[in-house]
PDB file of C-alpha atoms in Angstrom:
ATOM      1  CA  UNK A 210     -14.254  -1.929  14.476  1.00 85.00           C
ATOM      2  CA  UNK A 211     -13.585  -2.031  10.732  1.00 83.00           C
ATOM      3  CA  UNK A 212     -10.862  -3.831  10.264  1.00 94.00           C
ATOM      4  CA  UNK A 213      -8.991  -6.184   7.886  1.00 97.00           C
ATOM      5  CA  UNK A 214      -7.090  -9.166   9.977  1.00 97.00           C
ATOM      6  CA  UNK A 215      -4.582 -10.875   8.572  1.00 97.00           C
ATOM      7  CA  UNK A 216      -2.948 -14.131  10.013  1.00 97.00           C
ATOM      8  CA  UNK A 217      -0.590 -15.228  11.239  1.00 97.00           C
ATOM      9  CA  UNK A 218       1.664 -12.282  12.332  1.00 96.00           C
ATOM     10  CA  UNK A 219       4.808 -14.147  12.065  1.00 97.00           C
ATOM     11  CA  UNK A 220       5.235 -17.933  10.137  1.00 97.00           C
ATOM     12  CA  UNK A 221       8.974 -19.186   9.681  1.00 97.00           C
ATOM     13  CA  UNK A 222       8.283 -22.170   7.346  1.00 96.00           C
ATOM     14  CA  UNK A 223      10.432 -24.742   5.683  1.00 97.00           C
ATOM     15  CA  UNK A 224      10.945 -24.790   1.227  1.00 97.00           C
ATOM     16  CA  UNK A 225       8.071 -26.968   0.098  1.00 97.00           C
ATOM     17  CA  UNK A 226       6.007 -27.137   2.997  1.00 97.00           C
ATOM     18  CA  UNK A 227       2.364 -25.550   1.361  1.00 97.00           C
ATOM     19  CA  UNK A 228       0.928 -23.040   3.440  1.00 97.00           C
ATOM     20  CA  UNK A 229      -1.752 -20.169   3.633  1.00 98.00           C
ATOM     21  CA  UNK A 230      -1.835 -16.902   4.749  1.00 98.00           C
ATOM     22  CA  UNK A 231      -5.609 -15.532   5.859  1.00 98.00           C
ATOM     23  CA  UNK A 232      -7.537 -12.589   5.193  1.00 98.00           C
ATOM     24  CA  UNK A 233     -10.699 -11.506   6.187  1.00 98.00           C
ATOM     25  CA  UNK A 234     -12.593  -8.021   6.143  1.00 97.00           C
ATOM     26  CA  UNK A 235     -15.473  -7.264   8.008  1.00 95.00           C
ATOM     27  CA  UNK A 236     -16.562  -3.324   5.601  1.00 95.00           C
ATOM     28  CA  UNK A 237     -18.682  -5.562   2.873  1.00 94.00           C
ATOM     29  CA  UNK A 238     -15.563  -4.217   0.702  1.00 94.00           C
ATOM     30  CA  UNK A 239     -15.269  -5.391  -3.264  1.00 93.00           C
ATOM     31  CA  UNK A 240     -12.192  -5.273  -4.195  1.00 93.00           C
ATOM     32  CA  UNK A 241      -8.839  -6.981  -2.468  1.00 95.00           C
ATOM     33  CA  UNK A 242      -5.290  -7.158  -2.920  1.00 95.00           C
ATOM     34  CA  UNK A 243      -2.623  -8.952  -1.765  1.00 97.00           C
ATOM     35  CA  UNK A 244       0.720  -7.012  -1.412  1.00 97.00           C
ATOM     36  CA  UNK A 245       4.563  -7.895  -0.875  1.00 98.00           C
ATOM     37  CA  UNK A 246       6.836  -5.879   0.601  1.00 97.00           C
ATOM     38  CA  UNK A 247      10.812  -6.520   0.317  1.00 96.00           C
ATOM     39  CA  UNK A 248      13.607  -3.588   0.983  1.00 92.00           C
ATOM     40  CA  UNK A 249      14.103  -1.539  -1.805  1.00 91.00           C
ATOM     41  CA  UNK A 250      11.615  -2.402  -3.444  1.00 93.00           C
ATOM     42  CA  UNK A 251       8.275  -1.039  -1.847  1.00 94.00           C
ATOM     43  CA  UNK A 252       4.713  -3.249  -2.263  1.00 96.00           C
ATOM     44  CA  UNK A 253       4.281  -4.876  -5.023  1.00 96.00           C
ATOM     45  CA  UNK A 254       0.705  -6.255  -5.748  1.00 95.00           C
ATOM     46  CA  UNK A 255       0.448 -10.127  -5.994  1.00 97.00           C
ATOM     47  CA  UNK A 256      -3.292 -10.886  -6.759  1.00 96.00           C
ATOM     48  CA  UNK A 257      -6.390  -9.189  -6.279  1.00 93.00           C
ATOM     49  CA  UNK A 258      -9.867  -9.544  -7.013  1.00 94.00           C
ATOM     50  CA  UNK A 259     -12.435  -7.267  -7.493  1.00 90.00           C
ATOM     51  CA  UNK A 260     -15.555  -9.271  -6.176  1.00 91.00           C
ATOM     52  CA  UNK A 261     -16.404 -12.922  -5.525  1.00 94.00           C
ATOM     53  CA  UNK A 262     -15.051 -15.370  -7.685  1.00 93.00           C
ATOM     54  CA  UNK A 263     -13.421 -12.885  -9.275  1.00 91.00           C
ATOM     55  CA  UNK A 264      -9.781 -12.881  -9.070  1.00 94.00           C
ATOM     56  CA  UNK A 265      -6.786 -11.957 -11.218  1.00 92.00           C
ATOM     57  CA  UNK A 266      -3.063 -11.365 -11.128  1.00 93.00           C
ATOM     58  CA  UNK A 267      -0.355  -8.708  -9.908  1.00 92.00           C
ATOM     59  CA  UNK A 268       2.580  -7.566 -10.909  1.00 92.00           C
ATOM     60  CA  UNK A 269       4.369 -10.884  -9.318  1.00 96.00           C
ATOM     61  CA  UNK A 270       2.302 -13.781  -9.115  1.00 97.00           C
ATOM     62  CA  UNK A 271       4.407 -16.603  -9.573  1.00 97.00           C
ATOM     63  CA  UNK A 272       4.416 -18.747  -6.977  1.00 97.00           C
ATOM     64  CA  UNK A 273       0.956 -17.704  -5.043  1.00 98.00           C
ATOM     65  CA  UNK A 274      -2.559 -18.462  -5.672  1.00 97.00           C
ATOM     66  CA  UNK A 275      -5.611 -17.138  -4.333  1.00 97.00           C
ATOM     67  CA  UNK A 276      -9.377 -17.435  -3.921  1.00 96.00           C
ATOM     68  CA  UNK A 277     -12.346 -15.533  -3.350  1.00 97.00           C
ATOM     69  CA  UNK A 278     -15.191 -17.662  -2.522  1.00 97.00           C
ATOM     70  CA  UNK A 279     -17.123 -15.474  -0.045  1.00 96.00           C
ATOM     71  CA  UNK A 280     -16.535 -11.642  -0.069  1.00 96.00           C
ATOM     72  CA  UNK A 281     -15.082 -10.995   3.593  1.00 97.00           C
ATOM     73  CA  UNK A 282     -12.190 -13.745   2.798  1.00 98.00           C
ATOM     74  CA  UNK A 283      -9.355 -13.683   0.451  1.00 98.00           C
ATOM     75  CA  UNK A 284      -6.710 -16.419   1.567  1.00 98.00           C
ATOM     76  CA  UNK A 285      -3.221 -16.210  -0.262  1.00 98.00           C
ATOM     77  CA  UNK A 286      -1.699 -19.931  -0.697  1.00 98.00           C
ATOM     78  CA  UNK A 287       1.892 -20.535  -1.332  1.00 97.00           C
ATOM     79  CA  UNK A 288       1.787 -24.704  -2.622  1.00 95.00           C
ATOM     80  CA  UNK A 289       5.143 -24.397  -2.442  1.00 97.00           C
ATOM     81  CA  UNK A 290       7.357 -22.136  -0.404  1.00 97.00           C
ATOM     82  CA  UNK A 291      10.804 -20.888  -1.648  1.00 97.00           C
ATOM     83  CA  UNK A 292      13.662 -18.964   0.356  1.00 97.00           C
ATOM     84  CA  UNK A 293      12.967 -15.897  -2.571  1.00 97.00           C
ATOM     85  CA  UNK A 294       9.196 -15.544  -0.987  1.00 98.00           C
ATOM     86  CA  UNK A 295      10.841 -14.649   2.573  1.00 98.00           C
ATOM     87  CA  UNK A 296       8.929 -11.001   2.539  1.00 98.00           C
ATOM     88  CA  UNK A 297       6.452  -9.122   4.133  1.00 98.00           C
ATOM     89  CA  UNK A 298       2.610  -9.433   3.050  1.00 98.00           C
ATOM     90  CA  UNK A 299      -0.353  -7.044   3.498  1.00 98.00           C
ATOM     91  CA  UNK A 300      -3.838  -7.795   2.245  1.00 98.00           C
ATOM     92  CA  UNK A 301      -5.665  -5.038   1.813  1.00 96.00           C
ATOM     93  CA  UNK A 302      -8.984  -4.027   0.773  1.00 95.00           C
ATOM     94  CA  UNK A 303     -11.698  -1.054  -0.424  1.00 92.00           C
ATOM     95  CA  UNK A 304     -15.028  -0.620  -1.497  1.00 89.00           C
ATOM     96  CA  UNK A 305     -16.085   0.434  -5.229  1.00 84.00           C
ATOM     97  CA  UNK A 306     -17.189   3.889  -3.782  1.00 83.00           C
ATOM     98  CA  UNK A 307     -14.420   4.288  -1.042  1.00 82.00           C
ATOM     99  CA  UNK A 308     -11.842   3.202  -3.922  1.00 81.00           C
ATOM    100  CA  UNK A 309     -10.835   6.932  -4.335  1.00 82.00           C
ATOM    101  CA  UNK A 310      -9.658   7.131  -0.498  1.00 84.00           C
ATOM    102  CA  UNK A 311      -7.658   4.344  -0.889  1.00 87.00           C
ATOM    103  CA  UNK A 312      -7.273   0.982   0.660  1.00 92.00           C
ATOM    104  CA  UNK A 313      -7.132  -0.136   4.504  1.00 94.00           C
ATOM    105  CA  UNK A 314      -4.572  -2.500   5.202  1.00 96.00           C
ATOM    106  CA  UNK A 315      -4.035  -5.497   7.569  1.00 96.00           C
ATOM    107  CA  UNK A 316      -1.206  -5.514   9.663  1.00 96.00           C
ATOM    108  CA  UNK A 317       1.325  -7.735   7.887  1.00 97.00           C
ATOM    109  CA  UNK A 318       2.609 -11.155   7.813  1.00 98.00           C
ATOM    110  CA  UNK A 319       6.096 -11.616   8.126  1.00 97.00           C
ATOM    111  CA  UNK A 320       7.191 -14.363   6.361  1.00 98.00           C
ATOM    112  CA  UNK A 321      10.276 -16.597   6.157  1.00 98.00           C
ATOM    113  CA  UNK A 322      11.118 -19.725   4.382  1.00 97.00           C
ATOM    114  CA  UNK A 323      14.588 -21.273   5.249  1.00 96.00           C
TER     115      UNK A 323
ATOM    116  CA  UNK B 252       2.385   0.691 -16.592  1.00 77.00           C
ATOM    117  CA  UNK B 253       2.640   3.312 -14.362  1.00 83.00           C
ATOM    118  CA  UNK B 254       5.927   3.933 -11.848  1.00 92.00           C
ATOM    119  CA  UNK B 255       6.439   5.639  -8.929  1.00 96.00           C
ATOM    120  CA  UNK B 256       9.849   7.355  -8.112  1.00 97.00           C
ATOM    121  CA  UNK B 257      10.724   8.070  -4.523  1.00 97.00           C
ATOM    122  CA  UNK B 258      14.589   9.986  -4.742  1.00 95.00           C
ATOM    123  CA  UNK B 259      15.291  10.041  -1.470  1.00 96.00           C
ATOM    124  CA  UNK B 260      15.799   6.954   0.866  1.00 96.00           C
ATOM    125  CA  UNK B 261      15.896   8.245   3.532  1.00 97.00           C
ATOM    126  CA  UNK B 262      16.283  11.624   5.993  1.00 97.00           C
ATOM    127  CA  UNK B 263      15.948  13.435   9.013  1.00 97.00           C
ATOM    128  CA  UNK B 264      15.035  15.818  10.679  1.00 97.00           C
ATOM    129  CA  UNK B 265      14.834  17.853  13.899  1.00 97.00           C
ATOM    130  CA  UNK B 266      11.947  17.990  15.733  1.00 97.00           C
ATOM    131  CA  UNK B 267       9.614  20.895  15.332  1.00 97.00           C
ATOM    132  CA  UNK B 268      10.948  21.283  11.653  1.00 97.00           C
ATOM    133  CA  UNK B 269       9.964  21.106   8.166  1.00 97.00           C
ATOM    134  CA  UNK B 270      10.629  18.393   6.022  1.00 97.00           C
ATOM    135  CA  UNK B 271       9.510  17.575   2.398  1.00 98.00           C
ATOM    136  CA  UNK B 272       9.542  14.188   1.359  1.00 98.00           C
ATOM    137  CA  UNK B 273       9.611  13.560  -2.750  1.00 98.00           C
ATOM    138  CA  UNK B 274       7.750  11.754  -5.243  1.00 98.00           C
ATOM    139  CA  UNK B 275       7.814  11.639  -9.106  1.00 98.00           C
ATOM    140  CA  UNK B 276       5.486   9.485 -10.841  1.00 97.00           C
ATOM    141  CA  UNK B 277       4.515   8.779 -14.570  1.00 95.00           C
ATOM    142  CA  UNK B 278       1.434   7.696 -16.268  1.00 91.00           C
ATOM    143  CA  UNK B 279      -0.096   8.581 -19.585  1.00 89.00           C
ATOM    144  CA  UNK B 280      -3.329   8.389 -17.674  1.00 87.00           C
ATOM    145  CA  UNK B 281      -5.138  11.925 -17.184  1.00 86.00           C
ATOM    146  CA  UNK B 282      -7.386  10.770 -14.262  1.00 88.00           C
ATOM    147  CA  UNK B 283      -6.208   9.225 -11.425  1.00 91.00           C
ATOM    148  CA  UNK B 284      -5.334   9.701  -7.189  1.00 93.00           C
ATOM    149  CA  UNK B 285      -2.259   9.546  -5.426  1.00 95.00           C
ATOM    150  CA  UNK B 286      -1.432   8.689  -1.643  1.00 96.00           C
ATOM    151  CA  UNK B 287       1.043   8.795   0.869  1.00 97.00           C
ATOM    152  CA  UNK B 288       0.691   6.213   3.273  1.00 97.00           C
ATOM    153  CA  UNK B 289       3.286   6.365   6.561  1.00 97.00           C
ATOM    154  CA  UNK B 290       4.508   2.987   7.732  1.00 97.00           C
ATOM    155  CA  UNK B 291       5.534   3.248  11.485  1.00 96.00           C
ATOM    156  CA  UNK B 292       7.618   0.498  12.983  1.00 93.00           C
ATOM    157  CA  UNK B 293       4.789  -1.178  13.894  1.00 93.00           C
ATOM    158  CA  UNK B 294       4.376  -1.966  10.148  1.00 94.00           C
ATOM    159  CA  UNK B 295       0.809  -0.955   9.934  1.00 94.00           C
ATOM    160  CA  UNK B 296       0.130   0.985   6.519  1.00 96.00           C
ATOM    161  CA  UNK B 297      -1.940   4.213   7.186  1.00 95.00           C
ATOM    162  CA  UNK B 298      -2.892   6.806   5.034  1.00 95.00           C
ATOM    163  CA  UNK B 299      -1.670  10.074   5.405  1.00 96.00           C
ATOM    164  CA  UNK B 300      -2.993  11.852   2.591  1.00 96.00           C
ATOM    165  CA  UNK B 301      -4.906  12.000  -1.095  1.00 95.00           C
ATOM    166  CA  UNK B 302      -5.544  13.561  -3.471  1.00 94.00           C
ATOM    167  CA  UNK B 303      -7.079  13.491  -7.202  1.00 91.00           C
ATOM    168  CA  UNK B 304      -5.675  14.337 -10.092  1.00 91.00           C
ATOM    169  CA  UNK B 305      -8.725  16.477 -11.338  1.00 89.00           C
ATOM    170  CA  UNK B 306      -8.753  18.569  -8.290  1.00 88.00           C
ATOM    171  CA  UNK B 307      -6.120  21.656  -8.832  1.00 85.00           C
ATOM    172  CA  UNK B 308      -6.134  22.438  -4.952  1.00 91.00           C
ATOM    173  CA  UNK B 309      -3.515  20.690  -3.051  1.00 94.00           C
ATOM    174  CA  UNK B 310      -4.591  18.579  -0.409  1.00 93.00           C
ATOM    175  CA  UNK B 311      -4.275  19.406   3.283  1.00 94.00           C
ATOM    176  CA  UNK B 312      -4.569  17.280   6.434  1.00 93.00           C
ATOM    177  CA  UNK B 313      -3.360  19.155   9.710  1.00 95.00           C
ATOM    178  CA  UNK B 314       0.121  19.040   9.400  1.00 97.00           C
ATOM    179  CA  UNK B 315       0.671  17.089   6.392  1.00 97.00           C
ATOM    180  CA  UNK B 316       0.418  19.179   2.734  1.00 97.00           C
ATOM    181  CA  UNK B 317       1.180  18.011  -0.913  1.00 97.00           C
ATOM    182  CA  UNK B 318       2.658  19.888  -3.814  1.00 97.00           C
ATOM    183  CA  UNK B 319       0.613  18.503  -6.323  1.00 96.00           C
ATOM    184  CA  UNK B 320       2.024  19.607  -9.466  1.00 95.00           C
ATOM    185  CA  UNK B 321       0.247  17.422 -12.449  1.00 94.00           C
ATOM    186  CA  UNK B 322       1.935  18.485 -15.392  1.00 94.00           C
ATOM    187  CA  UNK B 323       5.252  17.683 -13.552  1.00 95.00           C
ATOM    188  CA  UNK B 324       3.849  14.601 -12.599  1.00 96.00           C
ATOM    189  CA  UNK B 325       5.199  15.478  -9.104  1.00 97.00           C
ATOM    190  CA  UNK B 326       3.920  15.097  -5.732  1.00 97.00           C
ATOM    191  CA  UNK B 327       5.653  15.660  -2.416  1.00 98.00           C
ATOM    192  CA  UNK B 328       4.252  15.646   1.220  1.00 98.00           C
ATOM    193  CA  UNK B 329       5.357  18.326   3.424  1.00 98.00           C
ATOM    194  CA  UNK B 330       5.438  17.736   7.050  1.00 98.00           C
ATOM    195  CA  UNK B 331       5.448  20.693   9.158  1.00 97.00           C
ATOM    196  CA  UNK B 332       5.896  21.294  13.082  1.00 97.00           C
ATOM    197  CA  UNK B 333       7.713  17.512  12.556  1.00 97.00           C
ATOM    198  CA  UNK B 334       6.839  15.206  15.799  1.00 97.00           C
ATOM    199  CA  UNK B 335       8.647  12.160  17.062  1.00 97.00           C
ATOM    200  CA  UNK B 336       5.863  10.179  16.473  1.00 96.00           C
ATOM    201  CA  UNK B 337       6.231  10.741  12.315  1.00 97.00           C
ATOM    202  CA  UNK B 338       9.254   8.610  12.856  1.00 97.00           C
ATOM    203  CA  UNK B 339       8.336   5.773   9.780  1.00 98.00           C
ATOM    204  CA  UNK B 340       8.438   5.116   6.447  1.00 98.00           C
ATOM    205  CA  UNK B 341       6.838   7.074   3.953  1.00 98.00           C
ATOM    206  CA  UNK B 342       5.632   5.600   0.485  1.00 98.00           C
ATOM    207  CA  UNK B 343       3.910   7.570  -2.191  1.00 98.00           C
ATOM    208  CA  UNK B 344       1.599   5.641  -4.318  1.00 96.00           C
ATOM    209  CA  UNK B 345      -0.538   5.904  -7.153  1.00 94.00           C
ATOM    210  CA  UNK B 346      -4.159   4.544  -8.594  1.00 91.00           C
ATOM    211  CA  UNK B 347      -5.615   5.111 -12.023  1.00 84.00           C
ATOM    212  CA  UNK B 348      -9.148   5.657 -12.036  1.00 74.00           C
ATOM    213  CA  UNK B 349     -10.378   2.685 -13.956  1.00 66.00           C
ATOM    214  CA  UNK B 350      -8.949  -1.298 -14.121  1.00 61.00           C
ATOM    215  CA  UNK B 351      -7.830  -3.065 -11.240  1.00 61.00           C
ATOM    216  CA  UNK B 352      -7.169  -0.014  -9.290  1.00 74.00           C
ATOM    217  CA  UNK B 353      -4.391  -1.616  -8.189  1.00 84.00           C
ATOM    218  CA  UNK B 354      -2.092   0.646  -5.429  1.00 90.00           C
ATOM    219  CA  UNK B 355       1.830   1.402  -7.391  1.00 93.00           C
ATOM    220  CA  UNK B 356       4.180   2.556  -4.825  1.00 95.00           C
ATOM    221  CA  UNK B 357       7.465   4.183  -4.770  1.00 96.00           C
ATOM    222  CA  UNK B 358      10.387   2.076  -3.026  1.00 96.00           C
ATOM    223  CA  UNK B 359       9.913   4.283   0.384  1.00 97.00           C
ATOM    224  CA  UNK B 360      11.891   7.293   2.484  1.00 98.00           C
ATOM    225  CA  UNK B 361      12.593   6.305   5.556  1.00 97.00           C
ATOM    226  CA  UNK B 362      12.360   9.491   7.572  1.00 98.00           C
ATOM    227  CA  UNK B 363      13.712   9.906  11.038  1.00 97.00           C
ATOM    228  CA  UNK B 364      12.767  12.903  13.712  1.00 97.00           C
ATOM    229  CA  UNK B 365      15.872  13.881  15.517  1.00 97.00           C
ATOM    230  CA  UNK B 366      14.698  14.904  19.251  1.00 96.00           C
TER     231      UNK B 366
END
């Protein structure tokens, strides 16, 4: 099944403590994004990168980092977890000829930092 | 940059009805596509609809319609014969052609279908 998996589905995590969130798609897609969601606010892209190696910011990138070393993975790494990055998170992904029917999604991470 | 307007936080409706959920958006770009994706509360993000801004013809997919209206820069989904199971969150989005073609959405509807 094509598919992009995200994990984990839930992480409650503690200010400071560096973590990473996983991605992986399994369509041979180029391009992928990482999202946040917060109410009121709607997604907002982080990073994305259009191929391997090839990665550049969102619209709010503080705080996150990413890396694309092999095209199927796209991990997003918080070094340094604060309450304000308590959100939802999609990666998502499409291909450079699908790009005009938009991107498939994982299911979300729902994150919380106390 | 490009923003996406979404007027209406949220509504509802009665099952079996119409409802048209609205979506401004502006861009100086003259070739791009726009979506509405439906977010269920199972939080999955799955596309509804397209459609491209060089195509004049609305799109259409079963129940779901757009009013595509480009010079406007206006583009609502209209859900007819409205089911229980269109209960979710609706966000319109848009996606220039060219650059990181990078997904802008609108801040959501969240729609409710009244049995």
């Amino acid at each position: 099944e094509a598919q992009v998996t995200q994990n984990p589905r839930y992480l409650i995590t503690v200010t400071g403590k560096k973590l990473t969130v996983t991605c992986s798609q399994n369509m041979n897609h180029e391009y992928m994004s990482w999202y946040r969601q917060d109410p009121g606010l709607g997604l907002r892209q982080i990073y994305y990168s259009m191929n391997v190696e090839v990665t550049d910011k969102g619209d709010v990138p503080e705080g996150y980092k990413v890396s694309r070393k092999e095209k199927r993975n796209f991990p997003l790494i918080l070094e340094s977890p604060s309450p304000n990055q308590t959100s939802l998170y999609f990666c998502a992904s499409t291909s450079r000829q699908g790009i005009a029917y938009g991107y498939t999604f994982g299911s979300g991470t729902r994150l919380t930092v106390v | 940059a490009q923003t996406v307007t979404q007027s209406q936080p949220e509504m509802s409706v009665q099952e079996a009805e119409t409802v048209t959920l609205s979506c401004t958006y502006d861009t100086s770009e003259s070739n791009y596509y726009l979506f509405w994706y439906k977010q269920p509360p199972s939080r999955q993000m799955i596309l509804v609809i397209r459609q491209e801004a060089y195509k004049q013809q609305n799109a259409t997919e079963n129940r779901f319609s757009v009013n595509f209206q480009k010079a406007a820069k206006s583009f609502s989904l209209k859900i007819s014969d409205s089911q229980l199971g269109d209960t979710a969150m609706y966000f319109c989005a848009f996606m220039k052609n060219f650059g990181n073609e990078k997904l802008t959405f609108g801040t959501g509807t969240r729609l409710t279908i009244i049995p």
